[in-house]
Coordinates of C-alpha atoms in Angstrom, one line a residue:
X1 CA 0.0 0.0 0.0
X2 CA 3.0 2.1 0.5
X3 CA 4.6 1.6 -2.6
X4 CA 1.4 2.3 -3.9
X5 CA 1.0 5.6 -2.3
X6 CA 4.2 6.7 -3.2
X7 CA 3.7 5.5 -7.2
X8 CA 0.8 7.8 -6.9
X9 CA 2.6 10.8 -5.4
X10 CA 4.6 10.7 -8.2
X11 CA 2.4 10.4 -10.8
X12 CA 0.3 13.5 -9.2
X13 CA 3.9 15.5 -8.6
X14 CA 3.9 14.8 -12.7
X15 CA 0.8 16.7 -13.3
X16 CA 3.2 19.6 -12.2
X17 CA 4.8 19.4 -15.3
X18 CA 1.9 20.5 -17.2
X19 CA 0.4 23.4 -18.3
X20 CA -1.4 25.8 -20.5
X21 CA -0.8 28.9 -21.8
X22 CA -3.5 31.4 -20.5
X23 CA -3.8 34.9 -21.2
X24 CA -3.0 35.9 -18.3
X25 CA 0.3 33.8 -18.1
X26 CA 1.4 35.3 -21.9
X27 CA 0.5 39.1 -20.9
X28 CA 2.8 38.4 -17.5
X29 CA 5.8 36.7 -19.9
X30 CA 5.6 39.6 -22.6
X31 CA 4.9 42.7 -20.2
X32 CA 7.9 41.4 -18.1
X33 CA 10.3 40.9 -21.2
X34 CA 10.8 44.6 -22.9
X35 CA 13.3 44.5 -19.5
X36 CA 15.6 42.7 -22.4
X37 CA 14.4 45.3 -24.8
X38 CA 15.7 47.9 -23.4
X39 CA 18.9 46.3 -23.2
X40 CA 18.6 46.0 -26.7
X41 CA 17.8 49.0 -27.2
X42 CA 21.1 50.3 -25.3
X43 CA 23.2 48.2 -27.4
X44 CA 22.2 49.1 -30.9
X45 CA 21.2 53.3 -29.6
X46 CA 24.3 54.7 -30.6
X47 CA 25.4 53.0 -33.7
X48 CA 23.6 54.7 -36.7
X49 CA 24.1 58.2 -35.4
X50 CA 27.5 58.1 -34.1
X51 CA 28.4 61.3 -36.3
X52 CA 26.0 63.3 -35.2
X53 CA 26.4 62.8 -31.3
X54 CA 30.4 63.2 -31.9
X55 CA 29.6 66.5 -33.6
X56 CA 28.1 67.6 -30.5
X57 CA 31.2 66.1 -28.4
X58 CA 33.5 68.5 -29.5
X59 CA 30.9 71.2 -29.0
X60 CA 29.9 70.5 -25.9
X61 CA 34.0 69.9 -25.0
X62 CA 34.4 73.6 -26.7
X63 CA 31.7 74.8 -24.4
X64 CA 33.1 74.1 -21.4
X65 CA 36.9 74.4 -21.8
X66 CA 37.4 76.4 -24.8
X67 CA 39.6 73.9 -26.5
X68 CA 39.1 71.8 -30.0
X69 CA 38.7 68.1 -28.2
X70 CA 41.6 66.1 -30.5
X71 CA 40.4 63.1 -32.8
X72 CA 42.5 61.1 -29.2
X73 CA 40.5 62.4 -27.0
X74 CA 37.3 61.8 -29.0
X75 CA 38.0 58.1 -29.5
X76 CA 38.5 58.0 -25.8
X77 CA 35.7 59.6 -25.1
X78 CA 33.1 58.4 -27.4
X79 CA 34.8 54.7 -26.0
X80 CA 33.9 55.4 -22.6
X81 CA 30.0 56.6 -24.0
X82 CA 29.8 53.2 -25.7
X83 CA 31.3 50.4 -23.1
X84 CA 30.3 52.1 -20.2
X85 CA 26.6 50.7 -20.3
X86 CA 28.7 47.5 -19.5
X87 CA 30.4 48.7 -16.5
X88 CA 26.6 49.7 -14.9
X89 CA 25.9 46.2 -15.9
X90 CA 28.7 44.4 -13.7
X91 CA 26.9 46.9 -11.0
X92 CA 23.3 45.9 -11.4
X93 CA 24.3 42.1 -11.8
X94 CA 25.3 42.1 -7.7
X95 CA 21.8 43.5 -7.0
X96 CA 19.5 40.7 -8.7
X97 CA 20.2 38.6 -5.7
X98 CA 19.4 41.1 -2.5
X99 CA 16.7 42.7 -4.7
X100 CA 14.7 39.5 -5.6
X101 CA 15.0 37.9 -2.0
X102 CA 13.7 41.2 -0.1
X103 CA 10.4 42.1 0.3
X104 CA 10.3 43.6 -3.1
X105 CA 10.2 40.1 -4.8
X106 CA 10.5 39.4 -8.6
X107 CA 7.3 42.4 -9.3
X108 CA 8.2 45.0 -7.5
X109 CA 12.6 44.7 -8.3
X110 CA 11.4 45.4 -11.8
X111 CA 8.8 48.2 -10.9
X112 CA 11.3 49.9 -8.6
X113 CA 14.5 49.7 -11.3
X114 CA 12.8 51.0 -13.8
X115 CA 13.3 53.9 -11.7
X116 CA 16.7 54.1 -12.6
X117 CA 15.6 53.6 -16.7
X118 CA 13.7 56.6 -16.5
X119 CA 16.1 58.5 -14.8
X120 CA 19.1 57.3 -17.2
X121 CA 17.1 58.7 -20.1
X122 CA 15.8 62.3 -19.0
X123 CA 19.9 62.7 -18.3
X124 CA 20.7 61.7 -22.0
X125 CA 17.7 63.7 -23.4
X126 CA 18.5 66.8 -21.2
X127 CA 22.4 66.7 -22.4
X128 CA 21.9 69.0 -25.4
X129 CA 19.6 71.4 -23.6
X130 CA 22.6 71.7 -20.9
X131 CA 25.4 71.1 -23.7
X132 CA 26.9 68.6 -21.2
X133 CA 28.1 65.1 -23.2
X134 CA 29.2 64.4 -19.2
X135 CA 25.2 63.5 -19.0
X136 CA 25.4 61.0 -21.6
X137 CA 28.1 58.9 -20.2
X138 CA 26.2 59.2 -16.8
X139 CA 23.2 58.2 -18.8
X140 CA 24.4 55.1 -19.8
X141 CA 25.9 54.0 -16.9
X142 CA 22.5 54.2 -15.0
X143 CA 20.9 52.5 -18.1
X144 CA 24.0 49.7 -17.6
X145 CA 22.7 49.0 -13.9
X146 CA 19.3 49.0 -14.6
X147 CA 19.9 46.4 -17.7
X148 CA 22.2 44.6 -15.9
X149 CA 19.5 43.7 -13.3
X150 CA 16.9 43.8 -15.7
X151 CA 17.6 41.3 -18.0
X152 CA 18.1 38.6 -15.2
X153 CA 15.0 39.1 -13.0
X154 CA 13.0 38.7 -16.1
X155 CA 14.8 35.2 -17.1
X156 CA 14.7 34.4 -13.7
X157 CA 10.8 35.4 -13.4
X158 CA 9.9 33.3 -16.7
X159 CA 11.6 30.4 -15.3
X160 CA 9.9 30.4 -12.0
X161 CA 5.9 31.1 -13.5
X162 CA 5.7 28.3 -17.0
X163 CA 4.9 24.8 -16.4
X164 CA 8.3 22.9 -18.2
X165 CA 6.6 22.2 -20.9
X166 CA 5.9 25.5 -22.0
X167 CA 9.5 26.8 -20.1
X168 CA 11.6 26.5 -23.5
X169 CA 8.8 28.3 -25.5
X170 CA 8.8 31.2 -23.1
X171 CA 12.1 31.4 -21.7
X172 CA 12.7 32.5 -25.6
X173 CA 11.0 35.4 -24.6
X174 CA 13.4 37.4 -23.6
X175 CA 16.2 36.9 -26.6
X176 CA 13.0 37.8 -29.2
X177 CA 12.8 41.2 -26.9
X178 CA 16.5 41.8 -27.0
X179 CA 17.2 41.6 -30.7
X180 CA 13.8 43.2 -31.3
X181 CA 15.3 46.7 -29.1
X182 CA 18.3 46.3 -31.1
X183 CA 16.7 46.6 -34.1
X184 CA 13.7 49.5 -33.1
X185 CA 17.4 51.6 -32.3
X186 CA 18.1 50.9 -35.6
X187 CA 15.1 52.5 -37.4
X188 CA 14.7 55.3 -35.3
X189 CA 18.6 55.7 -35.5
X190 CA 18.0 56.4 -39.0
X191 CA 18.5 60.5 -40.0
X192 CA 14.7 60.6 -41.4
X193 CA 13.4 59.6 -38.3
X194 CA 15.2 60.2 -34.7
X195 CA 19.0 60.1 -35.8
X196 CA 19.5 64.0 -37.3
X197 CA 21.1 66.6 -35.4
X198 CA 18.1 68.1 -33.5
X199 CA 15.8 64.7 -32.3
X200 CA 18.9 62.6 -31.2
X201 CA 18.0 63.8 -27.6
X202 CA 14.7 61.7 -28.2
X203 CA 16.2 59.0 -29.7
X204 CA 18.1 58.6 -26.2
X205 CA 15.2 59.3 -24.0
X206 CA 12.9 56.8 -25.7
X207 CA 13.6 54.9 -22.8
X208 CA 10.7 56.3 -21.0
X209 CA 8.3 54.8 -23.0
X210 CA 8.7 51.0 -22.4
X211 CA 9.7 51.7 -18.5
X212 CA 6.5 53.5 -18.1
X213 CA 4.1 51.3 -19.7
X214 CA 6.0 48.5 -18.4
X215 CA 5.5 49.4 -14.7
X216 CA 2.2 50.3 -15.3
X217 CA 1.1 46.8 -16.5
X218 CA 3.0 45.2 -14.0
X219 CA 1.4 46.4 -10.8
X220 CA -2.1 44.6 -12.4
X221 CA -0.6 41.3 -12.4
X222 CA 0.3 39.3 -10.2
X223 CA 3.7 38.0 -8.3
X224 CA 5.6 34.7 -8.5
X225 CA 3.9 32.0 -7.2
X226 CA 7.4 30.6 -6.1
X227 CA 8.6 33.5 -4.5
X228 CA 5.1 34.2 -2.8
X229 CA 5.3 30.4 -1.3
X230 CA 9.1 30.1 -0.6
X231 CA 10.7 33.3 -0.2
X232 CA 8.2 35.3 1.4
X233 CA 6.1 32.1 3.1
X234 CA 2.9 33.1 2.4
X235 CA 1.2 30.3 0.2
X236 CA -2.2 31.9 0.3
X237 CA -1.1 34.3 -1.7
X238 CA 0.9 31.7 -3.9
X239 CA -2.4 29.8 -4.4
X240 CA -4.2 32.6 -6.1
X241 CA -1.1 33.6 -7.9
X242 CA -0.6 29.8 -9.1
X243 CA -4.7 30.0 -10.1
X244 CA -4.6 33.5 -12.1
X245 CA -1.4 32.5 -14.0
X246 CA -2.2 29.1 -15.1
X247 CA -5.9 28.9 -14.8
X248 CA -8.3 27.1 -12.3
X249 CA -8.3 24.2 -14.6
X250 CA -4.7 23.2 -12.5
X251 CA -4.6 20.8 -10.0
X252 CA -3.1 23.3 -7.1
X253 CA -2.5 21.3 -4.6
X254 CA -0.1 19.3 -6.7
X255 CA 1.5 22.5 -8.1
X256 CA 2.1 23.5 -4.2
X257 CA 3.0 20.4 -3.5
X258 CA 6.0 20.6 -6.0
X259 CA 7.1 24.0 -4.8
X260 CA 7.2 22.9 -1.2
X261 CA 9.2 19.6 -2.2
X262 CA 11.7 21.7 -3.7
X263 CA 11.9 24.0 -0.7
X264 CA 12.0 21.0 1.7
X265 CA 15.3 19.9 -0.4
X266 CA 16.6 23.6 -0.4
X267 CA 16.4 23.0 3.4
X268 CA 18.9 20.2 3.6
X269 CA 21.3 22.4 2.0
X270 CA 23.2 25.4 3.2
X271 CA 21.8 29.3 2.1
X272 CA 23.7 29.7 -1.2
X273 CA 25.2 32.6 -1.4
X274 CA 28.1 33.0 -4.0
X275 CA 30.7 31.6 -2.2
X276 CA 28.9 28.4 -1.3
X277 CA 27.5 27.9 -5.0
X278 CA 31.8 28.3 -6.2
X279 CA 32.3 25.6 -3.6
X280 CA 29.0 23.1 -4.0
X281 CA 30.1 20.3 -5.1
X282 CA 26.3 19.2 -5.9
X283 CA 26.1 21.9 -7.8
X284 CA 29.2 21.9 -9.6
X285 CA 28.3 20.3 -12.9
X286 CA 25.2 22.2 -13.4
X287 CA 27.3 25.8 -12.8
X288 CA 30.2 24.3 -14.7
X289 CA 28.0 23.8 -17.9
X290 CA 26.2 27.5 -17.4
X291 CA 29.1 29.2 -17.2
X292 CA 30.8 27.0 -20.4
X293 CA 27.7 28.6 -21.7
X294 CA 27.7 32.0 -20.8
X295 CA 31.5 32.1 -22.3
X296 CA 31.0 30.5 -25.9
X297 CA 28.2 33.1 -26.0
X298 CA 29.8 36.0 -25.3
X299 CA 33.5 34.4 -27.3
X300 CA 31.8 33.5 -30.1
X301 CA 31.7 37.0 -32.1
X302 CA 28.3 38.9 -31.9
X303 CA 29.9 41.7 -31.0
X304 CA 32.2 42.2 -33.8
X305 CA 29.3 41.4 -36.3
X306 CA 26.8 43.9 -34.8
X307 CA 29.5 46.5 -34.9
X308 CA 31.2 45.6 -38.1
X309 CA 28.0 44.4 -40.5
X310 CA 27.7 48.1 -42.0
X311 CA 31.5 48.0 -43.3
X312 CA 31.5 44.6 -44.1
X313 CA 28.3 45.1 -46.6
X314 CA 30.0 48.6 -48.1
X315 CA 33.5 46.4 -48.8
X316 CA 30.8 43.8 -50.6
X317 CA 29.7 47.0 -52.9
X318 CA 26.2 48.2 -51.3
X319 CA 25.9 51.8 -51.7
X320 CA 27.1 53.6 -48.3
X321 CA 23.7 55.6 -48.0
X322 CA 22.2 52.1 -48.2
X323 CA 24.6 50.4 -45.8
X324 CA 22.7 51.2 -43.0
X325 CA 19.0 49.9 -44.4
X326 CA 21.5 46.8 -44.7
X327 CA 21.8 46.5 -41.4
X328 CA 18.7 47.5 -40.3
X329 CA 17.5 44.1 -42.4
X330 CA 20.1 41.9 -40.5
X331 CA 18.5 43.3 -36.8
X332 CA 15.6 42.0 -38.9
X333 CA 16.7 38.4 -39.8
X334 CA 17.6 38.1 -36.2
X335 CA 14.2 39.0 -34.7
X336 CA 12.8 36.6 -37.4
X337 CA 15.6 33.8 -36.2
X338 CA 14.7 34.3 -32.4
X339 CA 11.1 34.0 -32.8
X340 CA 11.5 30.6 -34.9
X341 CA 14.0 29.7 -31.9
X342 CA 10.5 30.0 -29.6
X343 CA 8.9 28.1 -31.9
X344 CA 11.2 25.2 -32.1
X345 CA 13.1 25.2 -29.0
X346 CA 10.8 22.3 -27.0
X347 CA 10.8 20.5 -29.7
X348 CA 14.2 19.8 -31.2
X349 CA 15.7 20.2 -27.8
X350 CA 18.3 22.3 -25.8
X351 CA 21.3 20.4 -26.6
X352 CA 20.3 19.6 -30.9
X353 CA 20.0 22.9 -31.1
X354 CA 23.0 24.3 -29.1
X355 CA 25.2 22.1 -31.3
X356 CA 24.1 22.6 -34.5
X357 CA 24.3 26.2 -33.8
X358 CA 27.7 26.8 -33.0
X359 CA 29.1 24.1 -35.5
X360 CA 27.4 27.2 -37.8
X361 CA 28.3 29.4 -35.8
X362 CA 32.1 28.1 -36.4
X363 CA 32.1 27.0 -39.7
X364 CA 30.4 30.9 -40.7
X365 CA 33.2 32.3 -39.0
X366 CA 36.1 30.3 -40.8
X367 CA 34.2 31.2 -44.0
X368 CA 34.2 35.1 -43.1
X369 CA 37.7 35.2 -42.0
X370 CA 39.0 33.8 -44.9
X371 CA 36.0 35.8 -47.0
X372 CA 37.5 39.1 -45.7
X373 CA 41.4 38.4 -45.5
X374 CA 41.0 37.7 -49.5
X375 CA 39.5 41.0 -50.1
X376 CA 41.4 43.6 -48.0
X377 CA 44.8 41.7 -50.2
X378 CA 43.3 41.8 -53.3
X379 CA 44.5 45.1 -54.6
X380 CA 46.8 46.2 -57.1
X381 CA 50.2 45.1 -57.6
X382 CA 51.8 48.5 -57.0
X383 CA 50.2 47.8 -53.8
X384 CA 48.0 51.4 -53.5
X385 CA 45.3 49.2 -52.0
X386 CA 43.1 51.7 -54.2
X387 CA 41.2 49.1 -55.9
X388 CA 41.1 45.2 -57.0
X389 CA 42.7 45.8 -60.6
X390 CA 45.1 43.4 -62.5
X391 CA 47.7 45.4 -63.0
X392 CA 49.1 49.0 -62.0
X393 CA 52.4 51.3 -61.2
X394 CA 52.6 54.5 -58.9
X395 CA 53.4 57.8 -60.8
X396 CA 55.6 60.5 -59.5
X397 CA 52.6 62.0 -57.5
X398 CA 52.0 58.2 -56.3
X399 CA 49.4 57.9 -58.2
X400 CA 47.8 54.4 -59.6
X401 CA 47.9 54.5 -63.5
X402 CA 46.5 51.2 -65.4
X403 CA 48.2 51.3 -68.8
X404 CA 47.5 47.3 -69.1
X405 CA 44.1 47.5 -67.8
X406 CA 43.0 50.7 -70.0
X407 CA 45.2 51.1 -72.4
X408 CA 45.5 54.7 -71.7
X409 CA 48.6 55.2 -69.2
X410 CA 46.8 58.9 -68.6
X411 CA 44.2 56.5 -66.9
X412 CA 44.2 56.6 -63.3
X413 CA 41.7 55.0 -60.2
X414 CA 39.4 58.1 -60.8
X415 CA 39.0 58.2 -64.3
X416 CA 38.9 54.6 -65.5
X417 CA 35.8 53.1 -66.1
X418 CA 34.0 51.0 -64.0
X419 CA 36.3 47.6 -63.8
X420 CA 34.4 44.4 -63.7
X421 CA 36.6 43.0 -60.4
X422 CA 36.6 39.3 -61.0
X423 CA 36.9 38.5 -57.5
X424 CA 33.7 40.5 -56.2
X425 CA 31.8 37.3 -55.5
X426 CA 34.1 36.6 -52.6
X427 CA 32.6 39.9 -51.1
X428 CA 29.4 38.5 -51.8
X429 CA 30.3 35.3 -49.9
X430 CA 30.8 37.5 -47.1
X431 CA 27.1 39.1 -46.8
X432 CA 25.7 35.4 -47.4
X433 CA 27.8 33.8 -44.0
X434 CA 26.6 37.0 -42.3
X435 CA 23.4 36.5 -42.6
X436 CA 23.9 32.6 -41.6
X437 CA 25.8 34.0 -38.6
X438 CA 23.2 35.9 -37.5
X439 CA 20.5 32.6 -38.1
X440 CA 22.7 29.8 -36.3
X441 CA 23.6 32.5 -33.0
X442 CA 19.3 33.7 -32.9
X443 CA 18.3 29.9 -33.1
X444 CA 20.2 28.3 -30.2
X445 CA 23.4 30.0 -29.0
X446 CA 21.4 33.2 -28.4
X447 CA 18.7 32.1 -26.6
X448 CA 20.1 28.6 -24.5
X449 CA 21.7 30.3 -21.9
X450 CA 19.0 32.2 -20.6
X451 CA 16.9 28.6 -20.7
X452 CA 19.5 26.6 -19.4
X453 CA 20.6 28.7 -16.4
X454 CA 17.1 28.9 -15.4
X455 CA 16.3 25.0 -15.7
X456 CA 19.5 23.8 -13.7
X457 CA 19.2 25.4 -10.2
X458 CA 16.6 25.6 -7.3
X459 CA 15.1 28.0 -6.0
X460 CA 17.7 28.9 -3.2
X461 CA 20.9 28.9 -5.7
X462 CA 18.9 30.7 -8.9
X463 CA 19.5 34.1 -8.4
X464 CA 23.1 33.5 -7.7
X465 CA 23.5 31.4 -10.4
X466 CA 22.0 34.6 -12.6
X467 CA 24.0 37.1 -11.3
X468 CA 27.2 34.9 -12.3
X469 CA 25.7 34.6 -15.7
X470 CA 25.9 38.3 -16.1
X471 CA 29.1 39.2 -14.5
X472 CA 30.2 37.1 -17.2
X473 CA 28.1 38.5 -20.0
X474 CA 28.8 42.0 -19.2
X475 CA 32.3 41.6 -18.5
X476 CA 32.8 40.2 -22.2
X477 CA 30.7 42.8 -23.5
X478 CA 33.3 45.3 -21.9
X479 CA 36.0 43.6 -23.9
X480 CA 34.1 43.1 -27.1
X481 CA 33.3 46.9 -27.2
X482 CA 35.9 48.1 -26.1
X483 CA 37.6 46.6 -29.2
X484 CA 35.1 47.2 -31.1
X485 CA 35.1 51.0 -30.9
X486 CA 38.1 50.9 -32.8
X487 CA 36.9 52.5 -36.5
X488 CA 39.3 50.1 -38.3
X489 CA 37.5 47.7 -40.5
X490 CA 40.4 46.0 -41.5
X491 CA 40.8 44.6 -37.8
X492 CA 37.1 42.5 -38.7
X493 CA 38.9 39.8 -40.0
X494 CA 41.2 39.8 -36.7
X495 CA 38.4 39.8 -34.4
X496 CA 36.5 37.2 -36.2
X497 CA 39.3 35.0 -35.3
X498 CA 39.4 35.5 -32.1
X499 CA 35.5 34.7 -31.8
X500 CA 36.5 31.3 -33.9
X501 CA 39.6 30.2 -31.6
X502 CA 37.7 31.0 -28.7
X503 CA 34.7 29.0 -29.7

């Protein structure tokens, strides 16, 4: 009778596992996710236009001290504007842990730091009023903490509120909200819309609007039923909680049931804090693989790609005024990839579609490298490096004439007519793997991470385990940046190397 008890405990624990998706549980997943938009959003912000917030660097810097600021001090400068963000992130990634475990809970950390969103952007937007680029740089800092904690409450949140079978699904939810901000900065980064001289300041405030509506939606729903049950002991609460998300159809006393199991094994265990996750030996393997992760994500390139797409598609021939509707259409392929990722992710499986993505992931990289080194060498022989022609000598003045190309040995790189380069489709190759980049990382190196980290630990060691996840994601992103703020295409190739070798 016992045995037959405890079969039927577990076949009732089982019932656990599944759920439906409500409205409720969908509005809760997608009001909580533009937290990864915003990030986004501050990644992609200051790409398109670069020139024209520059310009108002060495204004502002005349302003104030009367000086020209030197091309030295504006790489510095405008460095600092861009990695910063990253630096704020580091910050906010030691808060996700005391935040989530107060009395603020999962809800509330995300009403309350979107405080700090809305303050972050009413600095940028007031910089050109007060001709202070100091404001910017503050800005982004602010918006680095905020993202920094951001990003993890919501993975942590969509982890703790789906039924597993709908966990993959949703816990894609975030990624889809983080290449979707990238690409709105995009658009509005464009010089018809926010990116000219005089709405840039709006283009850097838009931060307002997703914090406000965000927060507003928020405090109508409700809390997580985990957190409501084991951090803050109150499973009355919990129940309804468990009943508006999922639906009364759910059998709650099972769904309680699991919680408290999983607390009641918590129990046995030490409080993990940092320290005593490092030294877990329990929980070794399942940090081990996150942070494995977390580092063939952030190795693997995407950096050097976002930055580096808009050159790499004017070496390949597109027009410069269309390079940037170029990129705008790559932040679009990788919106597109993320969402099928959501779609596909339960059913293929974490680990099928991890593996096929970085063998892409690789294999695209080895192709570009090669792709790129072949035309930045493919120049003349007098080595000018001022076009891909056959043949050509330096004049006195040093420069290119093409008598065996022309025929005319007047002829030089700005008179000739247009020379049918017989090694363009190797540009060409270079757009195509791109675009496959972009695909294989949105399908299952993007995306895992955030899944896996939020599958692997309890309740007790979760918000740890996040925090780690970003310390490492933001840190890369510090290096990535930092490197990739240097304007010299020709490094691409470099770069893309290092992404492969690290991989």
């Amino acid at each position: 009778m016992k045995r037959d008890d405890n079969t039927k405990t577990e076949v009732d624990l089982s019932e656990a596992t599944k759920g439906k998706l409500t409205f409720v549980l969908a509005s809760r997943v997608f009001i909580d996710a533009p937290g990864s938009f915003q990030l986004g959003y501050t990644v992609g912000v200051l790409n398109v236009p670069e020139q024209e917030l520059k310009k108002f660097y060495r204004e502002s810097y005349f302003s104030m001290f009367g000086v020209e600021l030197g091309s030295d001090q504006l790489t510095i400068l405008w460095s600092c504007t861009v990695s910063i963000y990253c630096l704020g992130g580091l910050v906010g990634s030691l808060l996700v842990g005391p935040l989530t475990r107060s009395f603020l809970g999962r809800k509330w950390t995300m009403v309350s730091i979107n405080l700090l969103s809305v303050s972050g952007a009413l600095l940028m937007w007031g910089s050109q009023m007060q001709t202070s680029f100091q404001m910017i740089i503050v800005g982004r800092t602010i918006m680095g903490v905020h993202n920094g904690c951001a990003v993890w409450v919501v993975s942590m949140y969509v982890a703790e509120v789906t039924p597993p079978n709908l966990r993959g699904a949703l816990g894609t939810a975030p990624p889809v909200f983080f290449t979707t901000g990238i690409l709105v900065s995009q658009i509005l980064g464009l010089p018809q819309i926010l990116g000219s001289e005089g709405r840039w300041p709006y283009l850097l405030g838009f931060y307002v609007i997703p914090a406000v509506l965000q927060s507003f939606c928020m405090m109508f729903l409700p809390e997580s039923p985990r957190c409501l049950l084991i951090d803050k002991g109150d499973p009355e609460a919990s129940r309804r909680a468990l009943m508006k998300l999922q639906g009364a159809h759910i059998n709650q006393d099972v769904c309680m049931q699991e919680m408290k199991t999983e607390h009641e094994n918590e129990l046995k265990e030490p409080k993990m804090s940092l320290l005593a996750l490092v030294k877990s030996r329990s929980l070794r393997p399942q940090l081990s693989i996150c942070v494995v992760l977390w580092l063939g994500q952030q190795f693997c390139g995407i950096i050097a790609i976002l930055f580096y797409s808009t050159s790499i598609f004017v070496q390949a021939g597109v027009p410069k005024e269309y390079s940037d509707y170029a990129t705008i259409g790559v932040g679009g392929i990788n919106v597109l990839a993320a969402v099928v990722s959501l779609m596909v992710v339960d059913k293929a499986g974490r680990k099928a579609l991890l593996m096929w993505s970085t063998a892409i992931v690789i294999f695209s990289f080895a192709v570009l490298t090669i792709a790129l080194g072949l035309t930045e060498n493919l120049f003349c022989e007098c080595g000018c490096q001022q076009g891909r022609w056959p043949t050509g000598v330096l004049d006195s003045a040093g420069v290119c004439i093409l008598p065996n190309a022309t025929g005319d040995p007047n002829t030089t790189m700005s008179t000739a007519a247009p020379f049918v380069d017989p090694y363009q489709w190797i540009a060409y190759l270079s757009i195509v793997f791109v675009i496959v980049y972009i695909l294989a990382f949105a399908i299952g190196l993007g995306p895992i991470p955030y899944i896996i980290t939020g599958e692997m630990f309890r309740q007790g060691a979760r918000p740890v385990a996040f925090m780690i996840g970003v310390n490492i994601d933001s840190s890369e992103d510090v290096k990535s940046t930092v490197n990739g703020v240097n304007e010299d295409p020709e490094r691409l190739g470099v770069t893309m190397q290092l992404g492969r070798s690290d991989l």
